[in-house]
Coordinates of C-alpha atoms in Angstrom, one line a residue:
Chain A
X1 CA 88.8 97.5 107.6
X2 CA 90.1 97.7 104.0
X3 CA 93.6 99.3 103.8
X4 CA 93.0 102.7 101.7
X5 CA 95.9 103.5 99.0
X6 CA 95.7 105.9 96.1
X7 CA 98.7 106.0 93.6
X8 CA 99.8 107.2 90.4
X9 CA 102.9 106.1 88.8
X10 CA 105.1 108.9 91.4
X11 CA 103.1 109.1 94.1
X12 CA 101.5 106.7 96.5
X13 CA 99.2 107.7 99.4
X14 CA 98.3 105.0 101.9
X15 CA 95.0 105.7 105.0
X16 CA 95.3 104.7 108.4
X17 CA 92.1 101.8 107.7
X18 CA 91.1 102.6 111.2
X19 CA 90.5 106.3 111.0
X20 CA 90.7 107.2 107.5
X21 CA 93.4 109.3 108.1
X22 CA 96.8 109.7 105.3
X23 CA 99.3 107.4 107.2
X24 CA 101.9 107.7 104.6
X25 CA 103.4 109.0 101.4
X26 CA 105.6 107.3 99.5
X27 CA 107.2 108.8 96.6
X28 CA 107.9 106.0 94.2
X29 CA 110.3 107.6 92.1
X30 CA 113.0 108.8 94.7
X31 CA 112.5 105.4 96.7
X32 CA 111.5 107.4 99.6
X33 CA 108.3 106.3 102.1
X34 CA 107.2 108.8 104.8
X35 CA 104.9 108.1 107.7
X36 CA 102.6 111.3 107.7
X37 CA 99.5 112.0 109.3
X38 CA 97.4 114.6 108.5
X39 CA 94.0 116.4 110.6
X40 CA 92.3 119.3 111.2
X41 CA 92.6 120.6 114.9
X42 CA 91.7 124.0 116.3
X43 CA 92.6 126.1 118.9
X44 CA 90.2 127.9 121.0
X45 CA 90.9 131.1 121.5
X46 CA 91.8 133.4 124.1
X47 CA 89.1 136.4 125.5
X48 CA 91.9 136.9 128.0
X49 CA 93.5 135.5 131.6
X50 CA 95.2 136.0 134.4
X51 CA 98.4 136.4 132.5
X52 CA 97.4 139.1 130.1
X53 CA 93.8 140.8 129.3
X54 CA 95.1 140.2 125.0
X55 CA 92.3 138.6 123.5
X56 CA 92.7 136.9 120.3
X57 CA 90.9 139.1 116.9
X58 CA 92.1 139.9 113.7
X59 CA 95.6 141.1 114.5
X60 CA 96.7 138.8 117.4
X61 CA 96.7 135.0 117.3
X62 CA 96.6 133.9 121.0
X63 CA 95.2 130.5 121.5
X64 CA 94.1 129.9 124.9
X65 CA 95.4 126.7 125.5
X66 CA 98.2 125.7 123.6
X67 CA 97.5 121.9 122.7
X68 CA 94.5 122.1 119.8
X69 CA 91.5 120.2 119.9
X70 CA 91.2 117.7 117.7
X71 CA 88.5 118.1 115.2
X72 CA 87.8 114.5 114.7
X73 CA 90.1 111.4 115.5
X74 CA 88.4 109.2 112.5
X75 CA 86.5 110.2 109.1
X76 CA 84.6 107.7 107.2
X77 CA 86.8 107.9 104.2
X78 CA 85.1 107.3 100.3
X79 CA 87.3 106.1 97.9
X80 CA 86.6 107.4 94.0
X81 CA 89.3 105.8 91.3
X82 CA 89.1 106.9 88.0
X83 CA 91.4 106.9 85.5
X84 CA 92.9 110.5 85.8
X85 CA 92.3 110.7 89.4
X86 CA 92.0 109.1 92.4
X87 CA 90.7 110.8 95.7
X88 CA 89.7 110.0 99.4
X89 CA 87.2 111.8 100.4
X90 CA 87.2 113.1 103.9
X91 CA 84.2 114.8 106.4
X92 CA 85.7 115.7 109.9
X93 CA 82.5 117.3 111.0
X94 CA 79.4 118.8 110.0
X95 CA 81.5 122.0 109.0
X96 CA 84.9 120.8 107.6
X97 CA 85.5 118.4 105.0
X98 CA 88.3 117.3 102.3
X99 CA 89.1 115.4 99.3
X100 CA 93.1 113.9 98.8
X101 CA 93.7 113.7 95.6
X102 CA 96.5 112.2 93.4
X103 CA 95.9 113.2 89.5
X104 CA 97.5 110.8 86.8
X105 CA 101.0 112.2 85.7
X106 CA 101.1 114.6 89.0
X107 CA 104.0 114.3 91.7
X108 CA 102.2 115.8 94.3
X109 CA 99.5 115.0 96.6
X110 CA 96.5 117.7 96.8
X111 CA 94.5 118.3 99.8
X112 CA 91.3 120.1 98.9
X113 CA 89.5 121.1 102.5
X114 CA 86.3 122.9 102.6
X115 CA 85.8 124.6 106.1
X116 CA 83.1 126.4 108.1
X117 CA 80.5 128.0 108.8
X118 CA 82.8 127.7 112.1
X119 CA 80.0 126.8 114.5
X120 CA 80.2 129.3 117.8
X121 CA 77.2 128.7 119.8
X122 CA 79.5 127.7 122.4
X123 CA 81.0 131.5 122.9
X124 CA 84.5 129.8 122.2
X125 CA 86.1 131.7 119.5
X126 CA 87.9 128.7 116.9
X127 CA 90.7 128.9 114.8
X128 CA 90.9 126.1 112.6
X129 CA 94.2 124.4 111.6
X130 CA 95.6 121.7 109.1
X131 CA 98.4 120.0 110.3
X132 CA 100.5 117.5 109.2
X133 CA 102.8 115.1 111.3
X134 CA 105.5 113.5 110.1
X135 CA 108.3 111.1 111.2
X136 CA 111.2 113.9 110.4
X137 CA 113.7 114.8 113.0
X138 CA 113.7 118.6 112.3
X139 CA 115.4 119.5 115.2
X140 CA 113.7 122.5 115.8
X141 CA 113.7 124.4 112.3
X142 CA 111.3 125.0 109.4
X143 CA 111.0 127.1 106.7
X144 CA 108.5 129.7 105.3
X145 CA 108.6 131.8 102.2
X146 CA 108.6 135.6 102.2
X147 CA 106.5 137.1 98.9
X148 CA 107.5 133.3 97.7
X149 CA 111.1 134.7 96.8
X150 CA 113.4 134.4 100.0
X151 CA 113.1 131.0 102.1
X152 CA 113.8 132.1 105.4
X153 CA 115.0 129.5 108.2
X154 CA 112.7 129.7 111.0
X155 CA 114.1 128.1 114.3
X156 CA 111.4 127.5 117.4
X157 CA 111.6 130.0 120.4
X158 CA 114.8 132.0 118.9
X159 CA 114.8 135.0 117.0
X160 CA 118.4 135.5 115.0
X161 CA 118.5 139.5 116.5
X162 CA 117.9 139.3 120.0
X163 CA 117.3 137.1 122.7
X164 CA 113.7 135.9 123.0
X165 CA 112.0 135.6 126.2
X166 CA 108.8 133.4 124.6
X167 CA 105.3 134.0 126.3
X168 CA 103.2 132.5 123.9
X169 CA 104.9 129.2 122.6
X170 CA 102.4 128.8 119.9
X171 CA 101.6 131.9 118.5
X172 CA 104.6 133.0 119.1
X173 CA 106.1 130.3 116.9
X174 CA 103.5 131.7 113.9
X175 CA 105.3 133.1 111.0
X176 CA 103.6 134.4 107.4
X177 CA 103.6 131.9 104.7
X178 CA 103.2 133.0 101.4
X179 CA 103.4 130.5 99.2
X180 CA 105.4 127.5 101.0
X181 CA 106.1 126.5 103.7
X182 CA 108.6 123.0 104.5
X183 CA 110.7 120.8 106.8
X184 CA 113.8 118.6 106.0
X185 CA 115.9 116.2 107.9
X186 CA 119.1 114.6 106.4
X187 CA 117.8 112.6 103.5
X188 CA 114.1 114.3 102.7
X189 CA 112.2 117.4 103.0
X190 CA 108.5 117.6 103.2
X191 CA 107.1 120.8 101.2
X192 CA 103.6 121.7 101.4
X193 CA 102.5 124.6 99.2
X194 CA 99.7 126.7 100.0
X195 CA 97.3 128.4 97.5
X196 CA 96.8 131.9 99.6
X197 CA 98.7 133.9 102.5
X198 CA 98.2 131.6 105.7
X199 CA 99.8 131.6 109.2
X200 CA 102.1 128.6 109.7
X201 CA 104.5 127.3 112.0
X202 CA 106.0 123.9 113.0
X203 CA 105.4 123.6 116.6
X204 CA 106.8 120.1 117.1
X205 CA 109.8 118.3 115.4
X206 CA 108.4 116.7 111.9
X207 CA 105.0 118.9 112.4
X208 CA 103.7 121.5 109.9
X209 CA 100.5 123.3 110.7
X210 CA 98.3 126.2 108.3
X211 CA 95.6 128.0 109.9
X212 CA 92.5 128.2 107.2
X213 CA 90.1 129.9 109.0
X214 CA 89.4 131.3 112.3
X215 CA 86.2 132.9 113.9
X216 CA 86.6 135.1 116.4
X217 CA 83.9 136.3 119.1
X218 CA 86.0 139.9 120.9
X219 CA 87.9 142.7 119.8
X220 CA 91.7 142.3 120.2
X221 CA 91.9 146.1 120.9
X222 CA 94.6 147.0 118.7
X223 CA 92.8 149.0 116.2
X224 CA 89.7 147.2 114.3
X225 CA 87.5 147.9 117.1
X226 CA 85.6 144.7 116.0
X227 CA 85.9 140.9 116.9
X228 CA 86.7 138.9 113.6
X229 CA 82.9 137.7 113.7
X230 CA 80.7 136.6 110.8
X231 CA 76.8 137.7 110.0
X232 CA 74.8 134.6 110.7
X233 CA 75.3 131.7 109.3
X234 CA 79.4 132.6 109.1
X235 CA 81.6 132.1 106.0
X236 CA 82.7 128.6 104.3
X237 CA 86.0 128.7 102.9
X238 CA 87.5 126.0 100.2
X239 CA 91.4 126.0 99.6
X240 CA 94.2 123.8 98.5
X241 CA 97.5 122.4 99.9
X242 CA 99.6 120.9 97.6
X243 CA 102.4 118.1 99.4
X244 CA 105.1 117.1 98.3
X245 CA 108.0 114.6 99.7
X246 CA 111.4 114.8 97.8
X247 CA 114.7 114.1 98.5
X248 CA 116.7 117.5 99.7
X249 CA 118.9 117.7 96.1
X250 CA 115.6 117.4 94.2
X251 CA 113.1 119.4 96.3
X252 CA 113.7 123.1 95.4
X253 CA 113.5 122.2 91.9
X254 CA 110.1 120.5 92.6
X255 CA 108.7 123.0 95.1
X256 CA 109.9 126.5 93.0
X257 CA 108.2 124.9 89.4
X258 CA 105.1 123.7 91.4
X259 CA 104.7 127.3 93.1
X260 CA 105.1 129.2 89.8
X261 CA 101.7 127.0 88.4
X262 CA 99.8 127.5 91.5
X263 CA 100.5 131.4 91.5
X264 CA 100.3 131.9 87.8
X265 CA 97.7 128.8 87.2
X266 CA 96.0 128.6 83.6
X267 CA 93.0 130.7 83.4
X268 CA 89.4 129.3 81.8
X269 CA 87.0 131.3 79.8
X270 CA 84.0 129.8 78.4
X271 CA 82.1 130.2 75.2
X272 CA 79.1 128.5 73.5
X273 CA 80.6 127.5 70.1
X274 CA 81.0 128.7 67.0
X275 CA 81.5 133.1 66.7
X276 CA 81.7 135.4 64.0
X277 CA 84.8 136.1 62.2
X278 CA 86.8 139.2 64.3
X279 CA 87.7 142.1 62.6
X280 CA 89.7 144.8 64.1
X281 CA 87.5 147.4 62.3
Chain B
X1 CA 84.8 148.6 75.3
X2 CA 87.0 146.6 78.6
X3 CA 89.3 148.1 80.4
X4 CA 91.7 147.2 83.5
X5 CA 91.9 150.9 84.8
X6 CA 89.4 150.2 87.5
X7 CA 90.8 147.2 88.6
X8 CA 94.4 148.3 88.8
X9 CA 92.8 151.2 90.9
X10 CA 90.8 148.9 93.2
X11 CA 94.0 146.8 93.5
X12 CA 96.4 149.9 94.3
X13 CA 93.8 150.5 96.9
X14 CA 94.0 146.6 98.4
X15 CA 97.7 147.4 98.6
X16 CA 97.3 148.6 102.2
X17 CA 97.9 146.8 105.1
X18 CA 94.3 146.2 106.6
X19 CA 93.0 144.6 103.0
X20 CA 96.5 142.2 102.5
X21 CA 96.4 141.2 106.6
X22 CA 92.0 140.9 106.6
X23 CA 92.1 143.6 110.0
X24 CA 89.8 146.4 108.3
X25 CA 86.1 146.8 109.6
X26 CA 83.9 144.5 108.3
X27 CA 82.3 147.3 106.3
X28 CA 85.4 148.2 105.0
X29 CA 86.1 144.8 103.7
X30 CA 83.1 144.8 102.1
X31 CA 83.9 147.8 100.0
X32 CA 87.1 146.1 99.3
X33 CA 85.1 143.4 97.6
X34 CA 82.9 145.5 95.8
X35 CA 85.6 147.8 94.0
X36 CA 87.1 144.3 93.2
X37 CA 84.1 143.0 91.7
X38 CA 83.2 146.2 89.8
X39 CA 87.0 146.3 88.4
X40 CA 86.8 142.7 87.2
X41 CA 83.5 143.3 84.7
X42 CA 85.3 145.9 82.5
X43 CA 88.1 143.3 82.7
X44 CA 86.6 140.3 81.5
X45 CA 85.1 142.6 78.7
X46 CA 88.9 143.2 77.7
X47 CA 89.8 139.4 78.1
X48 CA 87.1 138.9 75.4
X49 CA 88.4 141.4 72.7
X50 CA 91.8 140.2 73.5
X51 CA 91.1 136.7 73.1
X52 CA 88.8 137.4 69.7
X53 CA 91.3 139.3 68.3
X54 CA 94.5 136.4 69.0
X55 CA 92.2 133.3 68.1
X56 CA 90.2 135.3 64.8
X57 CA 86.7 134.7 66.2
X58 CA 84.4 136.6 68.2
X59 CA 82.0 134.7 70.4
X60 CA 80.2 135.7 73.9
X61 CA 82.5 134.4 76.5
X62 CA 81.7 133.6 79.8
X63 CA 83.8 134.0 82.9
X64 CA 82.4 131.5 85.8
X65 CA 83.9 133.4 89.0
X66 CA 82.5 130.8 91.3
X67 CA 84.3 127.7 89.3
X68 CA 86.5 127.8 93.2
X69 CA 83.5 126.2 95.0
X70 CA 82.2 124.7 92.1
X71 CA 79.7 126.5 90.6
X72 CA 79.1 127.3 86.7
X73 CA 75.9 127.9 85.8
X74 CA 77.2 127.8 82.2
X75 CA 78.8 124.4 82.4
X76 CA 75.9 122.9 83.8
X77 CA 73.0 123.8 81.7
X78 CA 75.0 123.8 78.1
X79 CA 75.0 120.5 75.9
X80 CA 78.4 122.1 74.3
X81 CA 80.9 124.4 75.1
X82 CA 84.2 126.0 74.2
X83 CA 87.0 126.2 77.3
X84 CA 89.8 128.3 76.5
X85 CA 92.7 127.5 78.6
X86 CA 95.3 130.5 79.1
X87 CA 98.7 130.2 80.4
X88 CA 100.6 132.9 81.7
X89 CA 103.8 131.2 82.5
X90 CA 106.9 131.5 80.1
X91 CA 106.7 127.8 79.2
X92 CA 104.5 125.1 78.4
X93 CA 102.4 123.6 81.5
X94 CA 99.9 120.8 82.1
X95 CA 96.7 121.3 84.2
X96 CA 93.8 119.1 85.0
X97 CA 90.8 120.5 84.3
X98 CA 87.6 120.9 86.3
X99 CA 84.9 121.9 85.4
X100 CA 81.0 121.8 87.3
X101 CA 78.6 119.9 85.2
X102 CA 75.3 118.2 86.0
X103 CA 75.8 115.1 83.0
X104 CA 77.7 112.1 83.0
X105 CA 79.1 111.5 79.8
X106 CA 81.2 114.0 77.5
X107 CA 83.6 114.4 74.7
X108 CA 86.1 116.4 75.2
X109 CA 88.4 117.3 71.9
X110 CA 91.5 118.9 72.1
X111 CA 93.0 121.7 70.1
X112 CA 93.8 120.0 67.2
X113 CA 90.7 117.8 67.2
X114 CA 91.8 114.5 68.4
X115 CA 89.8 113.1 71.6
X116 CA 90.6 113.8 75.2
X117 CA 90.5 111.5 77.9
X118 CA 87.9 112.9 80.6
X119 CA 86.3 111.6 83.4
X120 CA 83.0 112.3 85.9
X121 CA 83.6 112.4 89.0
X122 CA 81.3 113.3 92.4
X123 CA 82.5 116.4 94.7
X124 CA 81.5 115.8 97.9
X125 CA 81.8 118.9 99.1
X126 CA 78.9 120.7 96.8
X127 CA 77.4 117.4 96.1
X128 CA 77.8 118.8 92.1
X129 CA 79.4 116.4 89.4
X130 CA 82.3 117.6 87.8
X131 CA 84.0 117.3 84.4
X132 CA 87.9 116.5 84.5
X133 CA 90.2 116.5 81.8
X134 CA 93.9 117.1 81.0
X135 CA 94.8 120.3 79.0
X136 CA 97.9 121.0 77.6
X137 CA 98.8 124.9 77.2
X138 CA 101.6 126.8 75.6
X139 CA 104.0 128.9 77.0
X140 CA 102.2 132.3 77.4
X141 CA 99.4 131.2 74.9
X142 CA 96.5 129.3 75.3
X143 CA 94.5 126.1 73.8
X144 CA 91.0 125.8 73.0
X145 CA 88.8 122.7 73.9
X146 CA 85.6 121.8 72.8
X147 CA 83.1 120.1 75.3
X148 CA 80.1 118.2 74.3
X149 CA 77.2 116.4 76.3
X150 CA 77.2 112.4 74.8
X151 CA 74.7 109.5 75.8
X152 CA 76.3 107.5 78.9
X153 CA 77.4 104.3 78.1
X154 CA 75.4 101.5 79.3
X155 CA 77.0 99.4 81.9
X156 CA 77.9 96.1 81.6
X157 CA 75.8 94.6 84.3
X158 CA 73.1 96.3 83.3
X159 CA 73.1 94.7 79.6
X160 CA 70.4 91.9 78.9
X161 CA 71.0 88.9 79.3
X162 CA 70.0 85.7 77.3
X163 CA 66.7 84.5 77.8
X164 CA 67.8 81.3 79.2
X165 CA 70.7 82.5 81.3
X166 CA 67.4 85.6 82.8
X167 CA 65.5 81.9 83.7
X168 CA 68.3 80.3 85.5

């Protein structure tokens, strides 16, 4: 029943002690505190209904209901505090885990999930999301990146060239994230950044999601010819998110240096020691 | 002798639509992955007489392509090691560190010999220990540390007491 906080001297990450869940994020230096929760959920996906025969695969996202499952509603959480880092670590389910981690000298909050094989012994197809909810009044807008150059302004159930009749209010909120993808309200704006090409959207007012993996049991039949299925035992995947809670003058400056270190991160090559001098000859 | 020919070819070929989206045939994914794989050996070959040449010394580096879910053969089994950190950004950045190791106790030394903070700590997804330190990296350059396997510490509770105090 402890309370769970991790901090460095920006950042301070406080877990719901009944779940284990992030609760809130306060960034110390701005003044700013944040109420955020953050699970993985997943949609099952559609083989096709009444409405339409499209079956979710490898082009199409159509979940077939469009509230997701929750994966789990409580982790145990573990708590490791060192001096450089400080983590909670996380395990939602047999098949999806995550560490939160706050490194000394950082001013942003890493997520670190680990996901799959996505069990499907049920015949439900899964596509696994990480979402965020947070106590922002977005009022119906969000923002992804395109190639992380342009920020475009995404607004829910519009599209800025022609009039949108929307059929599938989830999917048909999805948009390609690149790099980023955030929310603002008056005062702050929530960025998370993501280390690969996801789907995301906001589907609710203050809510970002990411999918990071799906598995998929039919053929959408628009050209693979094959449902996004694994060979037995399925693939794991292991990614990052990186969060970050600033105040709007402050944010792009935060969010465009961050993104530059995670596309372009420092590479590591190893040797044993000691080599002989290099001669051009 | 490296060379990046075949991996800019197997990247021109990842430029279309079904490799950048993940909609190709299984099959053809898999051949994605293998022209990738067999582009990045003569590449790593070319990292190493680059990196020879700029730091004067040639040794037999090691890449660890699995250091993502936290594997490194080479981290784990040596009692020291060399980690060159290389920073293609146009200015100086800080990274942590993280390497897989399978000891609890190093010393890390920086580039110019002083001692490096590092710590041990558990992932829980591999169940692997792993060594974290912070490294400091020029703008497009890069910084060499040196890694070495020391004795744990003993901890404190687990010193001997006093005979008298062991009796009470």
């Amino acid at each position: 029943s402890l309370e769970l906080t991790i901090q460095n001297e920006y950042l301070q990450a406080r877990f719901d002690p009944d779940t284990g869940l992030l609760m809130e994020v306060n960034n110390l230096e701005e003044g700013l505190q944040l109420a955020v929760r953050q699970a993985f959920f997943w949609y099952n996906a559609s083989m096709g209904d009444g409405l339409s025969s499209q079956a979710s695969g490898a082009y199409i996202f159509r979940p077939y209901r469009q509230e997701p499952m929750i994966l789990s509603r409580w982790v145990q959480p573990r708590l490791v505090k060192t001096s450089l880092v400080q983590e909670v670590h996380q395990n939602f389910s047999a098949w999806c885990s995550q560490v939160i981690r706050l490194y000394r000298g950082r001013r942003q909050l890493e997520f670190e999930w680990t996901v799959g094989p996505i069990p499907v012994g049920d015949n439900w197809g899964k596509e696994i999301v990480s979402r965020f909810d947070a106590a922002l009044d977005t009022k119906g807008l969000f923002y992804t990146d395109s190639n992380g150059r342009e920020i475009l302004e995404r607004r829910r159930d519009y599209r800025p060239t022609w009039k949108l009749n929307q059929t599938e209010p989830v999917a048909g909120n999805y948009y390609p994230v690149n790099s980023r993808i955030y929310i603002k309200d008056s005062e702050m704006q929530l960025t998370v950044l993501t280390d690969r090409s996801q789907g995301g959207s906001s589907i609710r007012d203050g809510s970002i999601e990411l999918m990071v993996h799906r598995r998929l049991l039919k053929d959408d039949g628009r050209g693979v010819g094959e449902p996004l299925q694994e060979d037995l035992p399925g693939r794991w995947v292991r990614g990052r998110h990186l969060l970050l809670l600033n105040k709007l003058k402050t944010a792009a400056a935060a969010h465009r240096l961050q993104a530059q270190e995670e596309v372009l991160a420092p590479q590591l090559v190893l040797a044993s020691g000691d080599g002989t001098p290099y001669r051009p000859s | 002798s490296g060379a990046s020919a075949s991996l800019n070819e197997a990247m021109a070929v990842l430029q279309h639509h079904d490799a950048v989206s993940g909609t190709s045939k299984q099959h053809v994914a898999n051949d994605y992955a293998r022209q990738l794989a067999e582009g990045w050996g003569p590449c790593e070959v070319l990292l190493s007489n680059a990196l020879a040449r700029l730091s004067g010394s040639k040794k037999d580096f090691t890449f660890c392509r699995e250091l993502n879910i936290s594997l490194c053969p080479f981290t784990q089994g040596a009692h020291s090691f060399e980690v060159t950190v290389y920073n293609p950004l146009g200015r100086k950045v800080e990274r942590m560190v993280r390497l897989p190791v399978s000891k609890e106790a190093f010393l890390v030394k920086g580039p110019d010999g002083a001692v490096v903070p590092n710590n041990v700590v558990p992932n829980p997804s591999s169940e692997q220990l792993e060594l974290l330190f912070p490294a400091t990296v020029p703008a497009l350059g890069f910084s060499v540390y040196s890694v070495s396997r020391v004795s744990p510490r003993r901890p404190t509770s687990l010193r001997r007491r006093p005979r008298a105090q062991e009796a009470e």
